[in-house]
mmCIF file of C-alpha atoms in Angstrom:
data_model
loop_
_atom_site.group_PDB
_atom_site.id
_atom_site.type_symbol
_atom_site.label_atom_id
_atom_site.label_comp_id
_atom_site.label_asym_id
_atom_site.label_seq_id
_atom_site.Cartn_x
_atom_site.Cartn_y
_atom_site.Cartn_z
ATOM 1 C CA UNK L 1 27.007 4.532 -11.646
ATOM 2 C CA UNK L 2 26.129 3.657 -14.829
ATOM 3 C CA UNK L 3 25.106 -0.129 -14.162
ATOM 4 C CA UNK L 4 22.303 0.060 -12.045
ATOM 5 C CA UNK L 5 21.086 -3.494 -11.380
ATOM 6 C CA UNK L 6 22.016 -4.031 -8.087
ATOM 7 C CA UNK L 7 19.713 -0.559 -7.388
ATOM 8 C CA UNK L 8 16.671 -2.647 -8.868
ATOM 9 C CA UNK L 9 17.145 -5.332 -7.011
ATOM 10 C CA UNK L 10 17.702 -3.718 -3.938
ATOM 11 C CA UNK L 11 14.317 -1.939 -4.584
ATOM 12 C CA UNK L 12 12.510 -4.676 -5.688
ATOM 13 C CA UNK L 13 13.187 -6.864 -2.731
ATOM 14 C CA UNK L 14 12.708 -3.940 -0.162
ATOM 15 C CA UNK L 15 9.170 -3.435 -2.032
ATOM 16 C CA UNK L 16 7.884 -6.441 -1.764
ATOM 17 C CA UNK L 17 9.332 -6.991 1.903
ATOM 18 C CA UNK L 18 7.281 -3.856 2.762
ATOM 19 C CA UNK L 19 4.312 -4.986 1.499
ATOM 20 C CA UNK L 20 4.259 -8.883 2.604
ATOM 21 C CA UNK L 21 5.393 -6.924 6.136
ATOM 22 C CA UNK L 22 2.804 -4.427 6.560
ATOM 23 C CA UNK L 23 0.695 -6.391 4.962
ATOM 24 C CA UNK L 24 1.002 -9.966 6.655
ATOM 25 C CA UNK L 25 3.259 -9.534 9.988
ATOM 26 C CA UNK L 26 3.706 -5.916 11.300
ATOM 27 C CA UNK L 27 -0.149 -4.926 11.072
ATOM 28 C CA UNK L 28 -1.421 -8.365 12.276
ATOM 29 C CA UNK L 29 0.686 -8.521 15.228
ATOM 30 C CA UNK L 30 0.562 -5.023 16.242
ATOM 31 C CA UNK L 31 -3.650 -5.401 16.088
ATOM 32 C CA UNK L 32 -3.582 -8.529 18.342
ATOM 33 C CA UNK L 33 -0.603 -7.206 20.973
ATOM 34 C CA UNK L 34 -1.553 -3.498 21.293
ATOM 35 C CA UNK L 35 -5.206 -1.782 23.168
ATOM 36 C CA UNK L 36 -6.826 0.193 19.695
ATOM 37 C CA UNK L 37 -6.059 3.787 20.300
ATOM 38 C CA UNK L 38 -2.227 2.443 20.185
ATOM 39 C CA UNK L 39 -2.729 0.241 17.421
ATOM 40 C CA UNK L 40 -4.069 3.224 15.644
ATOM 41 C CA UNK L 41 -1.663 5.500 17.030
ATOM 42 C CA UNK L 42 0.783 3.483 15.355
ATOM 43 C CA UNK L 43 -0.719 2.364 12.178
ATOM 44 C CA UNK L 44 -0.563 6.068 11.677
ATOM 45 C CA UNK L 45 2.661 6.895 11.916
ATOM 46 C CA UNK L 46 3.464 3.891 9.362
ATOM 47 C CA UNK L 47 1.532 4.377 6.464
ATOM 48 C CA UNK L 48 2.684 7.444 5.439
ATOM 49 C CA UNK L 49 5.825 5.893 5.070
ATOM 50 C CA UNK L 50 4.494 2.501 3.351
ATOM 51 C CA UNK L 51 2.277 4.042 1.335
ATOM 52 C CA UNK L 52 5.076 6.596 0.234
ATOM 53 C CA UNK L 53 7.699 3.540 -0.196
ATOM 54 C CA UNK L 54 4.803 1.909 -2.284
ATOM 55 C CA UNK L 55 4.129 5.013 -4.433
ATOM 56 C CA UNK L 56 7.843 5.741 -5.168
ATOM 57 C CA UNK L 57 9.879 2.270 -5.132
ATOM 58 C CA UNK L 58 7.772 1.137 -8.928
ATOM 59 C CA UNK L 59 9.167 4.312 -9.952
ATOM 60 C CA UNK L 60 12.655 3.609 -9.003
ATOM 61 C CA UNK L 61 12.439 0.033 -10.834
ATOM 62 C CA UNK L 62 10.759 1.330 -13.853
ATOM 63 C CA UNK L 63 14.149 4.269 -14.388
ATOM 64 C CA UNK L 64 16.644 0.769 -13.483
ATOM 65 C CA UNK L 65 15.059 -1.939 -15.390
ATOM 66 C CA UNK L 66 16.973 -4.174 -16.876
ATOM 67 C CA UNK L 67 17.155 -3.643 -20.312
ATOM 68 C CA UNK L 68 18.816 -5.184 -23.425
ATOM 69 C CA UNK L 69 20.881 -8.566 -22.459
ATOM 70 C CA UNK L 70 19.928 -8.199 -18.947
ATOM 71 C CA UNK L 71 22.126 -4.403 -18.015
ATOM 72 C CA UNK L 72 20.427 -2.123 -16.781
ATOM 73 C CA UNK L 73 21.336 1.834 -16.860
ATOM 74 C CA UNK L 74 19.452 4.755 -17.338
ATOM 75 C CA UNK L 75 18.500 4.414 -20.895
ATOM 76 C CA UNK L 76 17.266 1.666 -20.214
ATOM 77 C CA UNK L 77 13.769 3.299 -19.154
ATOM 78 C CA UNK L 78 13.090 3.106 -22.577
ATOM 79 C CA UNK L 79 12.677 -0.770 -22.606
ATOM 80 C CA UNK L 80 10.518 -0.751 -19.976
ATOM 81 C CA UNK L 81 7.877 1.483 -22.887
ATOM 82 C CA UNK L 82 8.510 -1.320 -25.178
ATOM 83 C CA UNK L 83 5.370 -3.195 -26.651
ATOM 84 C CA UNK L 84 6.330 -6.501 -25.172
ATOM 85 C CA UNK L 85 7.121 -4.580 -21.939
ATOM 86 C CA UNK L 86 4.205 -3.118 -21.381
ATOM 87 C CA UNK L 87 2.092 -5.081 -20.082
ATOM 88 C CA UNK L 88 4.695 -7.515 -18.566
ATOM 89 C CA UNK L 89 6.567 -4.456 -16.586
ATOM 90 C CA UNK L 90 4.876 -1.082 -16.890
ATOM 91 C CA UNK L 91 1.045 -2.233 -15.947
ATOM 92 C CA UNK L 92 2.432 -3.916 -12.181
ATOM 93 C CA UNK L 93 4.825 -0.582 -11.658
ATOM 94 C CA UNK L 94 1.948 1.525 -12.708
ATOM 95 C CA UNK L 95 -0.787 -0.449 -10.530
ATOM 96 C CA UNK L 96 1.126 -0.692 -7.424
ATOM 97 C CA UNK L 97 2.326 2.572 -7.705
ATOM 98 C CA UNK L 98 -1.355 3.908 -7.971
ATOM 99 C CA UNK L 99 -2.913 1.910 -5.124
ATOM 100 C CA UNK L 100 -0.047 3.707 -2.886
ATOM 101 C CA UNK L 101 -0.981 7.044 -3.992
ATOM 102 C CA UNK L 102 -4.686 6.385 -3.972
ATOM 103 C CA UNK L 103 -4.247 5.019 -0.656
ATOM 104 C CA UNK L 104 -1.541 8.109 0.893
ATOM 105 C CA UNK L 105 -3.775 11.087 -0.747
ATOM 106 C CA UNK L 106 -7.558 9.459 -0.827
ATOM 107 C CA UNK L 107 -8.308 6.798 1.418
ATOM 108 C CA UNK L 108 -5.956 7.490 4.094
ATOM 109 C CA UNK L 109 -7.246 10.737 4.788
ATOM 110 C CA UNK L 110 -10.592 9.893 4.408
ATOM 111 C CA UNK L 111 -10.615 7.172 6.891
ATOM 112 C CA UNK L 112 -8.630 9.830 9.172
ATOM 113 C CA UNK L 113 -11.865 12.193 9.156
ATOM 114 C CA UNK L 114 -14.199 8.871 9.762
ATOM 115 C CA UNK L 115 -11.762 7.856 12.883
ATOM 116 C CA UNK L 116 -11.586 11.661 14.243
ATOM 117 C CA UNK L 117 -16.106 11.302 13.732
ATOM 118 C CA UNK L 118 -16.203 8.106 15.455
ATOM 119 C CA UNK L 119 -14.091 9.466 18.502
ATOM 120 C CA UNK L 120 -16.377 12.797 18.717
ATOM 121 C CA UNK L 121 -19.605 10.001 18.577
ATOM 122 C CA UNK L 122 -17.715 7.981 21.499
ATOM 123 C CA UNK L 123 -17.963 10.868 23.415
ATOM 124 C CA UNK L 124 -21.541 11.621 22.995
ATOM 125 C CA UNK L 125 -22.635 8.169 23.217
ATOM 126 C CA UNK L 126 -20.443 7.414 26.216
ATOM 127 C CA UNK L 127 -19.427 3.737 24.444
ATOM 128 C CA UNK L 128 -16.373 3.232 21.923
ATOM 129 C CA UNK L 129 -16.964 2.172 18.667
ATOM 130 C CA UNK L 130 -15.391 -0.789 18.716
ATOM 131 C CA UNK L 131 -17.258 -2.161 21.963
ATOM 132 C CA UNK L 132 -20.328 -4.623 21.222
ATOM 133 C CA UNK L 133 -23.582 -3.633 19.482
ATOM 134 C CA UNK L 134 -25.968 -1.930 19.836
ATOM 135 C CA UNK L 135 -24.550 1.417 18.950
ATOM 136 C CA UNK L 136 -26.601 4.871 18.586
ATOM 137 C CA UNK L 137 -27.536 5.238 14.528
ATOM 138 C CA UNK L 138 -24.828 7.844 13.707
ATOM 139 C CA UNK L 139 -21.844 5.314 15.464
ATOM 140 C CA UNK L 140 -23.462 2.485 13.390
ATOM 141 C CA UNK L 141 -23.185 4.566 9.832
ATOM 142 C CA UNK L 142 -19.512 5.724 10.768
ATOM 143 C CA UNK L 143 -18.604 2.348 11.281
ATOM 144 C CA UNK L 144 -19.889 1.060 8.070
ATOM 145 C CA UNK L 145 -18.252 3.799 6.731
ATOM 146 C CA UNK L 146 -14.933 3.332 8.505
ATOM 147 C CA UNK L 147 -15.100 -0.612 7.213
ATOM 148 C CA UNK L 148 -16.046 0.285 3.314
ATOM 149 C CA UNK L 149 -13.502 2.403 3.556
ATOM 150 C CA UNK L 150 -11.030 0.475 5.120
ATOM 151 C CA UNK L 151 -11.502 -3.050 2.793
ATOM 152 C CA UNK L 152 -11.196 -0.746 -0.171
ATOM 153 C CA UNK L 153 -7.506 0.295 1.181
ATOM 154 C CA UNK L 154 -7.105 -3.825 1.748
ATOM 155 C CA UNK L 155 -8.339 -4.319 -1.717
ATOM 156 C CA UNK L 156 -6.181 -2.006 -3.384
ATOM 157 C CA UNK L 157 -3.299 -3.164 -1.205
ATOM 158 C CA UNK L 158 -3.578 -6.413 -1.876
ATOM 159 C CA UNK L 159 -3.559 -6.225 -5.761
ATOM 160 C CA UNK L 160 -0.322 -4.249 -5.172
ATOM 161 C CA UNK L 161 1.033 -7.163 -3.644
ATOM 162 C CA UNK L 162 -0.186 -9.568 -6.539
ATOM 163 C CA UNK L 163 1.063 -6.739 -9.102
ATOM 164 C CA UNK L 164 4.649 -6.905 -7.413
ATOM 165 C CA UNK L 165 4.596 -10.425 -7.820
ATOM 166 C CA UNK L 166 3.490 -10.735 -10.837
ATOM 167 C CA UNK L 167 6.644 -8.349 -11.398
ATOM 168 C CA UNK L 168 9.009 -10.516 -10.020
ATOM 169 C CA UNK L 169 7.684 -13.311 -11.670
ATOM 170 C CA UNK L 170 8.609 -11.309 -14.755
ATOM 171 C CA UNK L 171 11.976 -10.064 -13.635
ATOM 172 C CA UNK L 172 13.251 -13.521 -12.157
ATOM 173 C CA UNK L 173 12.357 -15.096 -15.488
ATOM 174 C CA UNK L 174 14.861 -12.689 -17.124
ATOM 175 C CA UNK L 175 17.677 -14.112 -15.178
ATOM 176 C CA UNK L 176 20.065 -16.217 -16.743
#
């Protein structure tokens, strides 16, 4: 296939649907509707897969972006390392492609090995972590851990989402 726009689209919108989903709808609703261990049960299963779908999908739209007079084919890579590209195209791909991989192989797993912590401390201090102060000292520090460590994944997800925007923004004033 040698015109590849449709592909760009395609991975565009599912990008941003992903994030505004996970971000907005899916997470929210599954917090309020489901008891914690199943909310976190199923948070994660799913960001694996977000965070991989994040990490790879800027990477995709970088190798299809449209180049010259709006086509778009594999050569066109090379407009998207174009001076008046780069901060326009390459600095969004690049940012939310780094906040998914800083989030799959850094924060995720750290926040894994606070959660596993907090669930050993439950069972010592007989009370779960999320139940009302006061907590012992050690259940106190793992949950200002767990919430550092949490808002920083927010953070970085969140100026993902602006960085995809800001992308489409871009990309939808190329149209014609």
């Amino acid at each position: 296939m040698s015109y590849l726009g449709p592909f760009h689209i395609l991975s565009y919108g599912t990008l941003l649907g992903a994030q505004i989903y996970q971000s907005f709808i899916g997470g929210t609703t599954a917090y309020k509707a489901l008891p914690r261990p199943q909310f976190s049960a199923l948070q994660n299963k799913l960001f694996p897969i977000y965070f991989s779908l994040q990490s790879a999908l800027p990477l995709a739209l970088a190798l299809t972006f449209p180049g010259k007079f709006g086509t778009s084919d594999l050569s066109s890579v090379y407009g998207v390392l174009a001076d008046e590209n780069r901060y326009a195209v390459l600095l969004p791909l690049v940012s939310v492609s780094v906040a998914g991989l800083i989030n799959m192989f850094y924060l995720t797993p750290k926040v894994g090995r606070v959660i596993k912590e907090r669930f050993q401390q439950e069972s010592i201090d007989g009370k779960k972590a999320y139940d009302s102060p006061p907590h012992s000292q050690k259940m106190t520090e793992l949950n200002k851990r767990f919430g550092k460590l949490h808002g920083l994944s927010s953070l970085l997800n969140m100026g993902a989402l602006i960085a995809t925007i800001a992308y489409g923004v871009y990309l939808g004033g190329r149209l014609h």
